[in-house]
mmCIF file with all atom_site columns, C-alpha atoms and ligand atoms in Angstrom:
data_model
loop_
_atom_site.group_PDB
_atom_site.id
_atom_site.type_symbol
_atom_site.label_atom_id
_atom_site.label_alt_id
_atom_site.label_comp_id
_atom_site.label_asym_id
_atom_site.label_entity_id
_atom_site.label_seq_id
_atom_site.pdbx_PDB_ins_code
_atom_site.Cartn_x
_atom_site.Cartn_y
_atom_site.Cartn_z
_atom_site.occupancy
_atom_site.B_iso_or_equiv
_atom_site.pdbx_formal_charge
_atom_site.auth_seq_id
_atom_site.auth_comp_id
_atom_site.auth_asym_id
_atom_site.auth_atom_id
_atom_site.pdbx_PDB_model_num
ATOM   1   C  CA  . MET A 1 1   ? -39.593 -15.841 8.993   1.00 0.00 ? 1   MET A CA  1
ATOM   2   C  CA  . SER A 1 2   ? -37.068 -17.213 6.534   1.00 0.00 ? 2   SER A CA  1
ATOM   3   C  CA  . GLN A 1 3   ? -33.509 -16.003 6.678   1.00 0.00 ? 3   GLN A CA  1
ATOM   4   C  CA  . GLU A 1 4   ? -32.892 -17.187 3.127   1.00 0.00 ? 4   GLU A CA  1
ATOM   5   C  CA  . PRO A 1 5   ? -31.957 -14.436 0.699   1.00 0.00 ? 5   PRO A CA  1
ATOM   6   C  CA  . PRO A 1 6   ? -34.588 -13.622 -1.947  1.00 0.00 ? 6   PRO A CA  1
ATOM   7   C  CA  . ARG A 1 7   ? -34.323 -15.717 -5.127  1.00 0.00 ? 7   ARG A CA  1
ATOM   8   C  CA  . MET A 1 8   ? -34.570 -13.559 -8.226  1.00 0.00 ? 8   MET A CA  1
ATOM   9   C  CA  . ILE A 1 9   ? -37.218 -14.686 -10.706 1.00 0.00 ? 9   ILE A CA  1
ATOM   10  C  CA  . GLY A 1 10  ? -37.004 -11.448 -12.718 1.00 0.00 ? 10  GLY A CA  1
ATOM   11  C  CA  . PRO A 1 11  ? -34.990 -8.198  -12.604 1.00 0.00 ? 11  PRO A CA  1
ATOM   12  C  CA  . HIS A 1 12  ? -37.382 -6.816  -9.968  1.00 0.00 ? 12  HIS A CA  1
ATOM   13  C  CA  . SER A 1 13  ? -39.170 -10.033 -8.941  1.00 0.00 ? 13  SER A CA  1
ATOM   14  C  CA  . PHE A 1 14  ? -38.273 -12.201 -6.010  1.00 0.00 ? 14  PHE A CA  1
ATOM   15  C  CA  . LEU A 1 15  ? -39.284 -15.488 -4.432  1.00 0.00 ? 15  LEU A CA  1
ATOM   16  C  CA  . LEU A 1 16  ? -38.977 -15.608 -0.645  1.00 0.00 ? 16  LEU A CA  1
ATOM   17  C  CA  . LYS A 1 17  ? -39.044 -19.344 -0.048  1.00 0.00 ? 17  LYS A CA  1
ATOM   18  C  CA  . GLY A 1 18  ? -40.988 -20.203 3.121   1.00 0.00 ? 18  GLY A CA  1
ATOM   19  C  CA  . PHE A 1 19  ? -41.072 -16.573 4.297   1.00 0.00 ? 19  PHE A CA  1
ATOM   20  C  CA  . ALA A 1 20  ? -44.610 -16.943 5.732   1.00 0.00 ? 20  ALA A CA  1
ATOM   21  C  CA  . SER A 1 21  ? -44.333 -20.546 6.949   1.00 0.00 ? 21  SER A CA  1
ATOM   22  C  CA  . ALA A 1 22  ? -44.205 -19.730 10.645  1.00 0.00 ? 22  ALA A CA  1
ATOM   23  C  CA  . GLU A 1 23  ? -47.317 -17.532 10.413  1.00 0.00 ? 23  GLU A CA  1
ATOM   24  C  CA  . ALA A 1 24  ? -49.260 -19.700 8.006   1.00 0.00 ? 24  ALA A CA  1
ATOM   25  C  CA  . ALA A 1 25  ? -51.571 -21.297 10.554  1.00 0.00 ? 25  ALA A CA  1
ATOM   26  C  CA  . SER A 1 26  ? -52.586 -17.956 12.030  1.00 0.00 ? 26  SER A CA  1
ATOM   27  C  CA  . LEU A 1 27  ? -53.056 -16.453 8.540   1.00 0.00 ? 27  LEU A CA  1
ATOM   28  C  CA  . LEU A 1 28  ? -55.467 -19.305 7.800   1.00 0.00 ? 28  LEU A CA  1
ATOM   29  C  CA  . VAL A 1 29  ? -57.447 -18.570 10.971  1.00 0.00 ? 29  VAL A CA  1
ATOM   30  C  CA  . ASP A 1 30  ? -57.778 -14.951 9.837   1.00 0.00 ? 30  ASP A CA  1
ATOM   31  C  CA  . ILE A 1 31  ? -58.809 -16.041 6.331   1.00 0.00 ? 31  ILE A CA  1
ATOM   32  C  CA  . THR A 1 32  ? -61.589 -18.165 7.841   1.00 0.00 ? 32  THR A CA  1
ATOM   33  C  CA  . SER A 1 33  ? -62.797 -15.227 9.895   1.00 0.00 ? 33  SER A CA  1
ATOM   34  C  CA  . ILE A 1 34  ? -62.743 -12.897 6.863   1.00 0.00 ? 34  ILE A CA  1
ATOM   35  C  CA  . GLY A 1 35  ? -64.712 -15.543 4.955   1.00 0.00 ? 35  GLY A CA  1
ATOM   36  C  CA  . THR A 1 36  ? -67.490 -15.518 7.532   1.00 0.00 ? 36  THR A CA  1
ATOM   37  C  CA  . GLN A 1 37  ? -67.945 -11.765 6.947   1.00 0.00 ? 37  GLN A CA  1
ATOM   38  C  CA  . SER A 1 38  ? -67.284 -11.583 3.191   1.00 0.00 ? 38  SER A CA  1
ATOM   39  C  CA  . PRO A 1 39  ? -67.596 -15.107 1.799   1.00 0.00 ? 39  PRO A CA  1
ATOM   40  C  CA  . LEU A 1 40  ? -65.300 -16.547 -0.860  1.00 0.00 ? 40  LEU A CA  1
ATOM   41  C  CA  . ARG A 1 41  ? -67.289 -16.633 -4.117  1.00 0.00 ? 41  ARG A CA  1
ATOM   42  C  CA  . HIS A 1 42  ? -66.888 -17.171 -7.836  1.00 0.00 ? 42  HIS A CA  1
ATOM   43  C  CA  . MET A 1 43  ? -66.871 -13.811 -9.585  1.00 0.00 ? 43  MET A CA  1
ATOM   44  C  CA  . THR A 1 44  ? -67.752 -13.498 -13.260 1.00 0.00 ? 44  THR A CA  1
ATOM   45  C  CA  . THR A 1 45  ? -66.041 -11.669 -16.081 1.00 0.00 ? 45  THR A CA  1
ATOM   46  C  CA  . ARG A 1 46  ? -67.561 -8.968  -18.283 1.00 0.00 ? 46  ARG A CA  1
ATOM   47  C  CA  . ARG A 1 47  ? -68.287 -11.714 -20.819 1.00 0.00 ? 47  ARG A CA  1
ATOM   48  C  CA  . GLY A 1 48  ? -70.121 -13.839 -18.261 1.00 0.00 ? 48  GLY A CA  1
ATOM   49  C  CA  . TYR A 1 49  ? -67.468 -16.483 -17.572 1.00 0.00 ? 49  TYR A CA  1
ATOM   50  C  CA  . GLN A 1 50  ? -66.874 -17.643 -14.005 1.00 0.00 ? 50  GLN A CA  1
ATOM   51  C  CA  . LEU A 1 51  ? -63.368 -17.196 -12.621 1.00 0.00 ? 51  LEU A CA  1
ATOM   52  C  CA  . ALA A 1 52  ? -62.047 -20.590 -11.512 1.00 0.00 ? 52  ALA A CA  1
ATOM   53  C  CA  . ALA A 1 53  ? -60.658 -19.350 -8.197  1.00 0.00 ? 53  ALA A CA  1
ATOM   54  C  CA  . GLN A 1 54  ? -63.049 -18.169 -5.497  1.00 0.00 ? 54  GLN A CA  1
ATOM   55  C  CA  . MET A 1 55  ? -62.312 -14.696 -4.172  1.00 0.00 ? 55  MET A CA  1
ATOM   56  C  CA  . THR A 1 56  ? -62.863 -12.290 -1.341  1.00 0.00 ? 56  THR A CA  1
ATOM   57  C  CA  . ASN A 1 57  ? -60.948 -9.284  -0.013  1.00 0.00 ? 57  ASN A CA  1
ATOM   58  C  CA  . CYS A 1 58  ? -59.937 -7.477  3.105   1.00 0.00 ? 58  CYS A CA  1
ATOM   59  C  CA  . GLY A 1 59  ? -58.695 -3.916  3.474   1.00 0.00 ? 59  GLY A CA  1
ATOM   60  C  CA  . GLN A 1 60  ? -60.006 -0.473  2.583   1.00 0.00 ? 60  GLN A CA  1
ATOM   61  C  CA  . LEU A 1 61  ? -60.786 -1.688  -0.923  1.00 0.00 ? 61  LEU A CA  1
ATOM   62  C  CA  . GLY A 1 62  ? -61.551 -4.929  -2.678  1.00 0.00 ? 62  GLY A CA  1
ATOM   63  C  CA  . TRP A 1 63  ? -61.004 -6.145  -6.233  1.00 0.00 ? 63  TRP A CA  1
ATOM   64  C  CA  . VAL A 1 64  ? -64.217 -7.200  -7.956  1.00 0.00 ? 64  VAL A CA  1
ATOM   65  C  CA  . SER A 1 65  ? -65.207 -8.511  -11.366 1.00 0.00 ? 65  SER A CA  1
ATOM   66  C  CA  . ASP A 1 66  ? -68.728 -8.688  -12.815 1.00 0.00 ? 66  ASP A CA  1
ATOM   67  C  CA  . SER A 1 67  ? -70.671 -7.798  -15.962 1.00 0.00 ? 67  SER A CA  1
ATOM   68  C  CA  . LYS A 1 68  ? -69.319 -4.241  -15.695 1.00 0.00 ? 68  LYS A CA  1
ATOM   69  C  CA  . GLY A 1 69  ? -65.693 -5.422  -15.719 1.00 0.00 ? 69  GLY A CA  1
ATOM   70  C  CA  . TYR A 1 70  ? -62.859 -5.238  -13.207 1.00 0.00 ? 70  TYR A CA  1
ATOM   71  C  CA  . ARG A 1 71  ? -62.488 -2.559  -10.544 1.00 0.00 ? 71  ARG A CA  1
ATOM   72  C  CA  . TYR A 1 72  ? -61.718 -1.806  -6.917  1.00 0.00 ? 72  TYR A CA  1
ATOM   73  C  CA  . GLN A 1 73  ? -64.528 -0.779  -4.597  1.00 0.00 ? 73  GLN A CA  1
ATOM   74  C  CA  . THR A 1 74  ? -64.954 -0.058  -0.904  1.00 0.00 ? 74  THR A CA  1
ATOM   75  C  CA  . ASP A 1 75  ? -68.011 -2.313  -0.438  1.00 0.00 ? 75  ASP A CA  1
ATOM   76  C  CA  . ASP A 1 76  ? -68.478 -6.034  -0.941  1.00 0.00 ? 76  ASP A CA  1
ATOM   77  C  CA  . PRO A 1 77  ? -71.209 -6.351  -3.613  1.00 0.00 ? 77  PRO A CA  1
ATOM   78  C  CA  . LEU A 1 78  ? -72.369 -9.610  -1.989  1.00 0.00 ? 78  LEU A CA  1
ATOM   79  C  CA  . THR A 1 79  ? -73.037 -8.163  1.467   1.00 0.00 ? 79  THR A CA  1
ATOM   80  C  CA  . GLY A 1 80  ? -73.404 -4.453  0.718   1.00 0.00 ? 80  GLY A CA  1
ATOM   81  C  CA  . GLN A 1 81  ? -70.991 -3.839  3.610   1.00 0.00 ? 81  GLN A CA  1
ATOM   82  C  CA  . ALA A 1 82  ? -67.418 -2.603  3.749   1.00 0.00 ? 82  ALA A CA  1
ATOM   83  C  CA  . TRP A 1 83  ? -64.808 -5.337  3.240   1.00 0.00 ? 83  TRP A CA  1
ATOM   84  C  CA  . PRO A 1 84  ? -63.422 -6.751  6.514   1.00 0.00 ? 84  PRO A CA  1
ATOM   85  C  CA  . ALA A 1 85  ? -60.451 -4.797  7.841   1.00 0.00 ? 85  ALA A CA  1
ATOM   86  C  CA  . MET A 1 86  ? -56.988 -6.046  6.940   1.00 0.00 ? 86  MET A CA  1
ATOM   87  C  CA  . PRO A 1 87  ? -55.565 -7.832  9.999   1.00 0.00 ? 87  PRO A CA  1
ATOM   88  C  CA  . THR A 1 88  ? -52.440 -6.122  11.340  1.00 0.00 ? 88  THR A CA  1
ATOM   89  C  CA  . SER A 1 89  ? -50.549 -9.403  10.941  1.00 0.00 ? 89  SER A CA  1
ATOM   90  C  CA  . PHE A 1 90  ? -51.307 -9.350  7.173   1.00 0.00 ? 90  PHE A CA  1
ATOM   91  C  CA  . LEU A 1 91  ? -50.094 -5.766  6.854   1.00 0.00 ? 91  LEU A CA  1
ATOM   92  C  CA  . LEU A 1 92  ? -46.887 -6.420  8.772   1.00 0.00 ? 92  LEU A CA  1
ATOM   93  C  CA  . LEU A 1 93  ? -46.107 -9.548  6.754   1.00 0.00 ? 93  LEU A CA  1
ATOM   94  C  CA  . ALA A 1 94  ? -46.626 -7.740  3.442   1.00 0.00 ? 94  ALA A CA  1
ATOM   95  C  CA  . LYS A 1 95  ? -44.528 -4.754  4.495   1.00 0.00 ? 95  LYS A CA  1
ATOM   96  C  CA  . SER A 1 96  ? -41.741 -6.963  5.783   1.00 0.00 ? 96  SER A CA  1
ATOM   97  C  CA  . ALA A 1 97  ? -41.654 -9.114  2.618   1.00 0.00 ? 97  ALA A CA  1
ATOM   98  C  CA  . ALA A 1 98  ? -41.530 -5.982  0.437   1.00 0.00 ? 98  ALA A CA  1
ATOM   99  C  CA  . GLN A 1 99  ? -38.766 -4.485  2.537   1.00 0.00 ? 99  GLN A CA  1
ATOM   100 C  CA  . HIS A 1 100 ? -36.756 -7.712  2.282   1.00 0.00 ? 100 HIS A CA  1
ATOM   101 C  CA  . CYS A 1 101 ? -36.743 -7.211  -1.482  1.00 0.00 ? 101 CYS A CA  1
ATOM   102 C  CA  . GLY A 1 102 ? -35.776 -3.536  -1.394  1.00 0.00 ? 102 GLY A CA  1
ATOM   103 C  CA  . PHE A 1 103 ? -39.243 -1.997  -1.595  1.00 0.00 ? 103 PHE A CA  1
ATOM   104 C  CA  . ASP A 1 104 ? -39.518 0.389   1.338   1.00 0.00 ? 104 ASP A CA  1
ATOM   105 C  CA  . ASN A 1 105 ? -42.718 2.162   2.310   1.00 0.00 ? 105 ASN A CA  1
ATOM   106 C  CA  . PHE A 1 106 ? -45.133 -0.386  0.862   1.00 0.00 ? 106 PHE A CA  1
ATOM   107 C  CA  . ILE A 1 107 ? -48.545 0.264   2.420   1.00 0.00 ? 107 ILE A CA  1
ATOM   108 C  CA  . PRO A 1 108 ? -51.143 -2.022  0.836   1.00 0.00 ? 108 PRO A CA  1
ATOM   109 C  CA  . ASP A 1 109 ? -54.793 -0.969  0.935   1.00 0.00 ? 109 ASP A CA  1
ATOM   110 C  CA  . VAL A 1 110 ? -56.101 -4.245  -0.544  1.00 0.00 ? 110 VAL A CA  1
ATOM   111 C  CA  . CYS A 1 111 ? -55.576 -7.896  0.143   1.00 0.00 ? 111 CYS A CA  1
ATOM   112 C  CA  . LEU A 1 112 ? -57.263 -10.075 -2.476  1.00 0.00 ? 112 LEU A CA  1
ATOM   113 C  CA  . ILE A 1 113 ? -57.808 -13.621 -1.223  1.00 0.00 ? 113 ILE A CA  1
ATOM   114 C  CA  . ASN A 1 114 ? -58.042 -16.412 -3.804  1.00 0.00 ? 114 ASN A CA  1
ATOM   115 C  CA  . ARG A 1 115 ? -59.017 -20.008 -3.106  1.00 0.00 ? 115 ARG A CA  1
ATOM   116 C  CA  . TYR A 1 116 ? -58.158 -22.697 -5.653  1.00 0.00 ? 116 TYR A CA  1
ATOM   117 C  CA  . TYR A 1 117 ? -59.300 -26.299 -5.690  1.00 0.00 ? 117 TYR A CA  1
ATOM   118 C  CA  . PRO A 1 118 ? -57.606 -28.893 -7.924  1.00 0.00 ? 118 PRO A CA  1
ATOM   119 C  CA  . ARG A 1 119 ? -58.008 -28.136 -11.657 1.00 0.00 ? 119 ARG A CA  1
ATOM   120 C  CA  . ALA A 1 120 ? -58.638 -24.431 -10.994 1.00 0.00 ? 120 ALA A CA  1
ATOM   121 C  CA  . GLY A 1 121 ? -56.030 -22.033 -12.378 1.00 0.00 ? 121 GLY A CA  1
ATOM   122 C  CA  . MET A 1 122 ? -55.731 -18.438 -13.495 1.00 0.00 ? 122 MET A CA  1
ATOM   123 C  CA  . SER A 1 123 ? -55.069 -17.514 -17.106 1.00 0.00 ? 123 SER A CA  1
ATOM   124 C  CA  . LEU A 1 124 ? -52.307 -15.105 -18.078 1.00 0.00 ? 124 LEU A CA  1
ATOM   125 C  CA  . HIS A 1 125 ? -53.138 -11.564 -17.011 1.00 0.00 ? 125 HIS A CA  1
ATOM   126 C  CA  . GLN A 1 126 ? -51.579 -8.271  -15.980 1.00 0.00 ? 126 GLN A CA  1
ATOM   127 C  CA  . ASP A 1 127 ? -52.367 -6.608  -12.653 1.00 0.00 ? 127 ASP A CA  1
ATOM   128 C  CA  . LYS A 1 128 ? -53.205 -3.179  -14.021 1.00 0.00 ? 128 LYS A CA  1
ATOM   129 C  CA  . ASP A 1 129 ? -56.333 -1.975  -12.239 1.00 0.00 ? 129 ASP A CA  1
ATOM   130 C  CA  . GLU A 1 130 ? -54.283 -0.120  -9.611  1.00 0.00 ? 130 GLU A CA  1
ATOM   131 C  CA  . LYS A 1 131 ? -53.637 3.623   -9.754  1.00 0.00 ? 131 LYS A CA  1
ATOM   132 C  CA  . ASP A 1 132 ? -49.951 3.569   -8.872  1.00 0.00 ? 132 ASP A CA  1
ATOM   133 C  CA  . PHE A 1 133 ? -47.614 1.084   -10.552 1.00 0.00 ? 133 PHE A CA  1
ATOM   134 C  CA  . SER A 1 134 ? -44.636 2.329   -8.534  1.00 0.00 ? 134 SER A CA  1
ATOM   135 C  CA  . GLN A 1 135 ? -45.822 0.177   -5.618  1.00 0.00 ? 135 GLN A CA  1
ATOM   136 C  CA  . PRO A 1 136 ? -44.904 -3.524  -5.667  1.00 0.00 ? 136 PRO A CA  1
ATOM   137 C  CA  . ILE A 1 137 ? -47.204 -6.518  -5.264  1.00 0.00 ? 137 ILE A CA  1
ATOM   138 C  CA  . VAL A 1 138 ? -46.721 -9.088  -2.526  1.00 0.00 ? 138 VAL A CA  1
ATOM   139 C  CA  . SER A 1 139 ? -48.244 -12.527 -2.984  1.00 0.00 ? 139 SER A CA  1
ATOM   140 C  CA  . VAL A 1 140 ? -48.441 -15.249 -0.314  1.00 0.00 ? 140 VAL A CA  1
ATOM   141 C  CA  . SER A 1 141 ? -49.141 -18.924 -1.080  1.00 0.00 ? 141 SER A CA  1
ATOM   142 C  CA  . LEU A 1 142 ? -50.747 -21.282 1.451   1.00 0.00 ? 142 LEU A CA  1
ATOM   143 C  CA  . GLY A 1 143 ? -51.823 -24.900 1.186   1.00 0.00 ? 143 GLY A CA  1
ATOM   144 C  CA  . ILE A 1 144 ? -51.309 -27.185 -1.804  1.00 0.00 ? 144 ILE A CA  1
ATOM   145 C  CA  . PRO A 1 145 ? -48.651 -26.177 -4.354  1.00 0.00 ? 145 PRO A CA  1
ATOM   146 C  CA  . ALA A 1 146 ? -49.199 -24.335 -7.627  1.00 0.00 ? 146 ALA A CA  1
ATOM   147 C  CA  . VAL A 1 147 ? -47.097 -23.528 -10.670 1.00 0.00 ? 147 VAL A CA  1
ATOM   148 C  CA  . PHE A 1 148 ? -46.715 -19.789 -11.211 1.00 0.00 ? 148 PHE A CA  1
ATOM   149 C  CA  . LEU A 1 149 ? -46.260 -18.839 -14.870 1.00 0.00 ? 149 LEU A CA  1
ATOM   150 C  CA  . PHE A 1 150 ? -44.290 -15.675 -15.372 1.00 0.00 ? 150 PHE A CA  1
ATOM   151 C  CA  . GLY A 1 151 ? -44.244 -14.027 -18.794 1.00 0.00 ? 151 GLY A CA  1
ATOM   152 C  CA  . GLY A 1 152 ? -43.198 -10.713 -20.252 1.00 0.00 ? 152 GLY A CA  1
ATOM   153 C  CA  . LEU A 1 153 ? -44.884 -7.443  -21.118 1.00 0.00 ? 153 LEU A CA  1
ATOM   154 C  CA  . ARG A 1 154 ? -46.739 -8.988  -24.086 1.00 0.00 ? 154 ARG A CA  1
ATOM   155 C  CA  . ARG A 1 155 ? -49.236 -11.809 -23.686 1.00 0.00 ? 155 ARG A CA  1
ATOM   156 C  CA  . SER A 1 156 ? -47.403 -13.810 -26.364 1.00 0.00 ? 156 SER A CA  1
ATOM   157 C  CA  . ASP A 1 157 ? -44.030 -13.664 -24.573 1.00 0.00 ? 157 ASP A CA  1
ATOM   158 C  CA  . THR A 1 158 ? -42.718 -17.018 -23.340 1.00 0.00 ? 158 THR A CA  1
ATOM   159 C  CA  . THR A 1 159 ? -43.320 -17.895 -19.692 1.00 0.00 ? 159 THR A CA  1
ATOM   160 C  CA  . THR A 1 160 ? -41.126 -19.460 -17.045 1.00 0.00 ? 160 THR A CA  1
ATOM   161 C  CA  . ALA A 1 161 ? -42.597 -21.782 -14.409 1.00 0.00 ? 161 ALA A CA  1
ATOM   162 C  CA  . THR A 1 162 ? -41.952 -21.432 -10.672 1.00 0.00 ? 162 THR A CA  1
ATOM   163 C  CA  . LEU A 1 163 ? -43.334 -23.793 -8.042  1.00 0.00 ? 163 LEU A CA  1
ATOM   164 C  CA  . LEU A 1 164 ? -45.110 -21.940 -5.224  1.00 0.00 ? 164 LEU A CA  1
ATOM   165 C  CA  . GLU A 1 165 ? -45.449 -23.935 -2.024  1.00 0.00 ? 165 GLU A CA  1
ATOM   166 C  CA  . HIS A 1 166 ? -47.012 -23.371 1.361   1.00 0.00 ? 166 HIS A CA  1
ATOM   167 C  CA  . GLY A 1 167 ? -45.464 -20.287 2.987   1.00 0.00 ? 167 GLY A CA  1
ATOM   168 C  CA  . ASP A 1 168 ? -43.769 -18.971 -0.166  1.00 0.00 ? 168 ASP A CA  1
ATOM   169 C  CA  . VAL A 1 169 ? -43.968 -15.248 -0.868  1.00 0.00 ? 169 VAL A CA  1
ATOM   170 C  CA  . VAL A 1 170 ? -43.463 -13.547 -4.243  1.00 0.00 ? 170 VAL A CA  1
ATOM   171 C  CA  . VAL A 1 171 ? -42.629 -9.843  -4.427  1.00 0.00 ? 171 VAL A CA  1
ATOM   172 C  CA  . TRP A 1 172 ? -42.390 -7.895  -7.635  1.00 0.00 ? 172 TRP A CA  1
ATOM   173 C  CA  . GLY A 1 173 ? -42.420 -4.332  -8.821  1.00 0.00 ? 173 GLY A CA  1
ATOM   174 C  CA  . ASP A 1 174 ? -40.744 -1.639  -10.896 1.00 0.00 ? 174 ASP A CA  1
ATOM   175 C  CA  . GLU A 1 175 ? -40.173 -2.807  -14.453 1.00 0.00 ? 175 GLU A CA  1
ATOM   176 C  CA  . ASP A 1 176 ? -41.729 -6.228  -13.727 1.00 0.00 ? 176 ASP A CA  1
ATOM   177 C  CA  . ARG A 1 177 ? -44.936 -4.737  -12.341 1.00 0.00 ? 177 ARG A CA  1
ATOM   178 C  CA  . LEU A 1 178 ? -46.915 -5.174  -15.563 1.00 0.00 ? 178 LEU A CA  1
ATOM   179 C  CA  . ARG A 1 179 ? -45.608 -8.556  -16.659 1.00 0.00 ? 179 ARG A CA  1
ATOM   180 C  CA  . PHE A 1 180 ? -48.158 -11.164 -17.675 1.00 0.00 ? 180 PHE A CA  1
ATOM   181 C  CA  . HIS A 1 181 ? -48.514 -14.016 -15.223 1.00 0.00 ? 181 HIS A CA  1
ATOM   182 C  CA  . GLY A 1 182 ? -50.877 -16.825 -14.308 1.00 0.00 ? 182 GLY A CA  1
ATOM   183 C  CA  . ILE A 1 183 ? -51.392 -20.018 -12.349 1.00 0.00 ? 183 ILE A CA  1
ATOM   184 C  CA  . ALA A 1 184 ? -51.389 -23.409 -14.098 1.00 0.00 ? 184 ALA A CA  1
ATOM   185 C  CA  . PRO A 1 185 ? -54.371 -25.645 -13.241 1.00 0.00 ? 185 PRO A CA  1
ATOM   186 C  CA  . LEU A 1 186 ? -53.637 -27.152 -9.837  1.00 0.00 ? 186 LEU A CA  1
ATOM   187 C  CA  . LYS A 1 187 ? -52.953 -30.850 -9.460  1.00 0.00 ? 187 LYS A CA  1
ATOM   188 C  CA  . LEU A 1 188 ? -54.805 -32.894 -6.899  1.00 0.00 ? 188 LEU A CA  1
ATOM   189 C  CA  . ALA A 1 189 ? -52.943 -32.715 -3.600  1.00 0.00 ? 189 ALA A CA  1
ATOM   190 C  CA  . HIS A 1 190 ? -53.512 -32.522 0.124   1.00 0.00 ? 190 HIS A CA  1
ATOM   191 C  CA  . HIS A 1 191 ? -52.092 -30.176 2.711   1.00 0.00 ? 191 HIS A CA  1
ATOM   192 C  CA  . PRO A 1 192 ? -52.523 -30.777 6.463   1.00 0.00 ? 192 PRO A CA  1
ATOM   193 C  CA  . LEU A 1 193 ? -53.651 -27.178 7.100   1.00 0.00 ? 193 LEU A CA  1
ATOM   194 C  CA  . THR A 1 194 ? -55.917 -26.572 4.090   1.00 0.00 ? 194 THR A CA  1
ATOM   195 C  CA  . GLY A 1 195 ? -57.021 -29.989 2.846   1.00 0.00 ? 195 GLY A CA  1
ATOM   196 C  CA  . GLN A 1 196 ? -57.385 -29.989 -0.944  1.00 0.00 ? 196 GLN A CA  1
ATOM   197 C  CA  . CYS A 1 197 ? -57.045 -26.297 -1.546  1.00 0.00 ? 197 CYS A CA  1
ATOM   198 C  CA  . ARG A 1 198 ? -54.593 -23.467 -2.056  1.00 0.00 ? 198 ARG A CA  1
ATOM   199 C  CA  . PHE A 1 199 ? -55.035 -19.928 -0.802  1.00 0.00 ? 199 PHE A CA  1
ATOM   200 C  CA  . ASN A 1 200 ? -53.250 -16.954 -2.263  1.00 0.00 ? 200 ASN A CA  1
ATOM   201 C  CA  . LEU A 1 201 ? -53.119 -13.541 -0.638  1.00 0.00 ? 201 LEU A CA  1
ATOM   202 C  CA  . THR A 1 202 ? -52.231 -10.732 -3.035  1.00 0.00 ? 202 THR A CA  1
ATOM   203 C  CA  . PHE A 1 203 ? -51.397 -7.389  -1.429  1.00 0.00 ? 203 PHE A CA  1
ATOM   204 C  CA  . ARG A 1 204 ? -51.561 -4.227  -3.509  1.00 0.00 ? 204 ARG A CA  1
ATOM   205 C  CA  . ARG A 1 205 ? -51.783 -0.492  -3.261  1.00 0.00 ? 205 ARG A CA  1
ATOM   206 C  CA  . ALA A 1 206 ? -54.799 0.245   -5.438  1.00 0.00 ? 206 ALA A CA  1
ATOM   207 C  CA  . HIS A 1 207 ? -55.527 3.905   -4.592  1.00 0.00 ? 207 HIS A CA  1
HETATM 208 C  C1  . MD6 B 2 .   ? -52.013 -16.602 -7.412  1.00 0.00 ? 1   MD6 B C1  1
HETATM 209 N  N1  . MD6 B 2 .   ? -51.466 -14.494 -8.222  1.00 0.00 ? 1   MD6 B N1  1
HETATM 210 O  O1  . MD6 B 2 .   ? -50.865 -16.740 -7.032  1.00 0.00 ? 1   MD6 B O1  1
HETATM 211 C  C2  . MD6 B 2 .   ? -52.412 -15.490 -8.322  1.00 0.00 ? 1   MD6 B C2  1
HETATM 212 N  N2  . MD6 B 2 .   ? -50.489 -11.294 -9.321  1.00 0.00 ? 1   MD6 B N2  1
HETATM 213 O  O2  . MD6 B 2 .   ? -52.904 -17.364 -7.091  1.00 0.00 ? 1   MD6 B O2  1
HETATM 214 C  C3  . MD6 B 2 .   ? -51.421 -13.411 -9.007  1.00 0.00 ? 1   MD6 B C3  1
HETATM 215 O  O3  . MD6 B 2 .   ? -52.199 -13.200 -9.897  1.00 0.00 ? 1   MD6 B O3  1
HETATM 216 C  C4  . MD6 B 2 .   ? -50.364 -12.469 -8.764  1.00 0.00 ? 1   MD6 B C4  1
HETATM 217 O  O4  . MD6 B 2 .   ? -49.107 -13.973 -7.415  1.00 0.00 ? 1   MD6 B O4  1
HETATM 218 C  C5  . MD6 B 2 .   ? -49.533 -10.378 -9.146  1.00 0.00 ? 1   MD6 B C5  1
HETATM 219 C  C6  . MD6 B 2 .   ? -48.433 -10.620 -8.392  1.00 0.00 ? 1   MD6 B C6  1
HETATM 220 C  C7  . MD6 B 2 .   ? -48.271 -11.825 -7.808  1.00 0.00 ? 1   MD6 B C7  1
HETATM 221 C  C8  . MD6 B 2 .   ? -49.252 -12.779 -7.973  1.00 0.00 ? 1   MD6 B C8  1
HETATM 222 FE FE1 . FE  B 3 .   ? -52.073 -11.244 -10.767 1.00 0.00 ? 2   FE  B FE1 1
#
């Protein structure tokens, strides 16, 4: 794990450069195994648009989007089964990253897994489907790089751009918890461990 001090990207937002690099290969093995149980898939929005990133989850709950909107649920709608359990290595990584940034006692119950291919992105949004905003969010980037756009509490606020590379971890909470953010459309690239794609793991306490 990186010994570098956290870089502040907001009053309560931090970039841990390369924090997950050493574990990245084993995280990818676990992602593949989760994907065999609950496959990565394009979810749709309430209005019927497909989300550009493919998603799955592990943990007690999973984040889903469909014609009924966004929510967390205990079962994967695709398989009708519970989401795969969160690997202990995921939990320990998320807890350790949070602790590094001053957030003690973070116990995530969800890990949302996103897969992006070139040209896919994620428009500005707030993470606000969770019950308790006092808990931070921990986000892990693997594979090809992406530009993280970080805005303010209003959608129209200006954004700053931060490059997220393989092994980088972002932690944010407190007053930054509801800031708008997104991912710019990815450029074509190649990574030896993931080929043409980027994975993002987002850990949250939803319930
Ligand atoms: C992504 N991440 O990095 C999408 N949300 O692919 C997010 O939407 C996100 O990175 C909340 C906190 C950190 C994040
Ligand atoms: Fe988000």
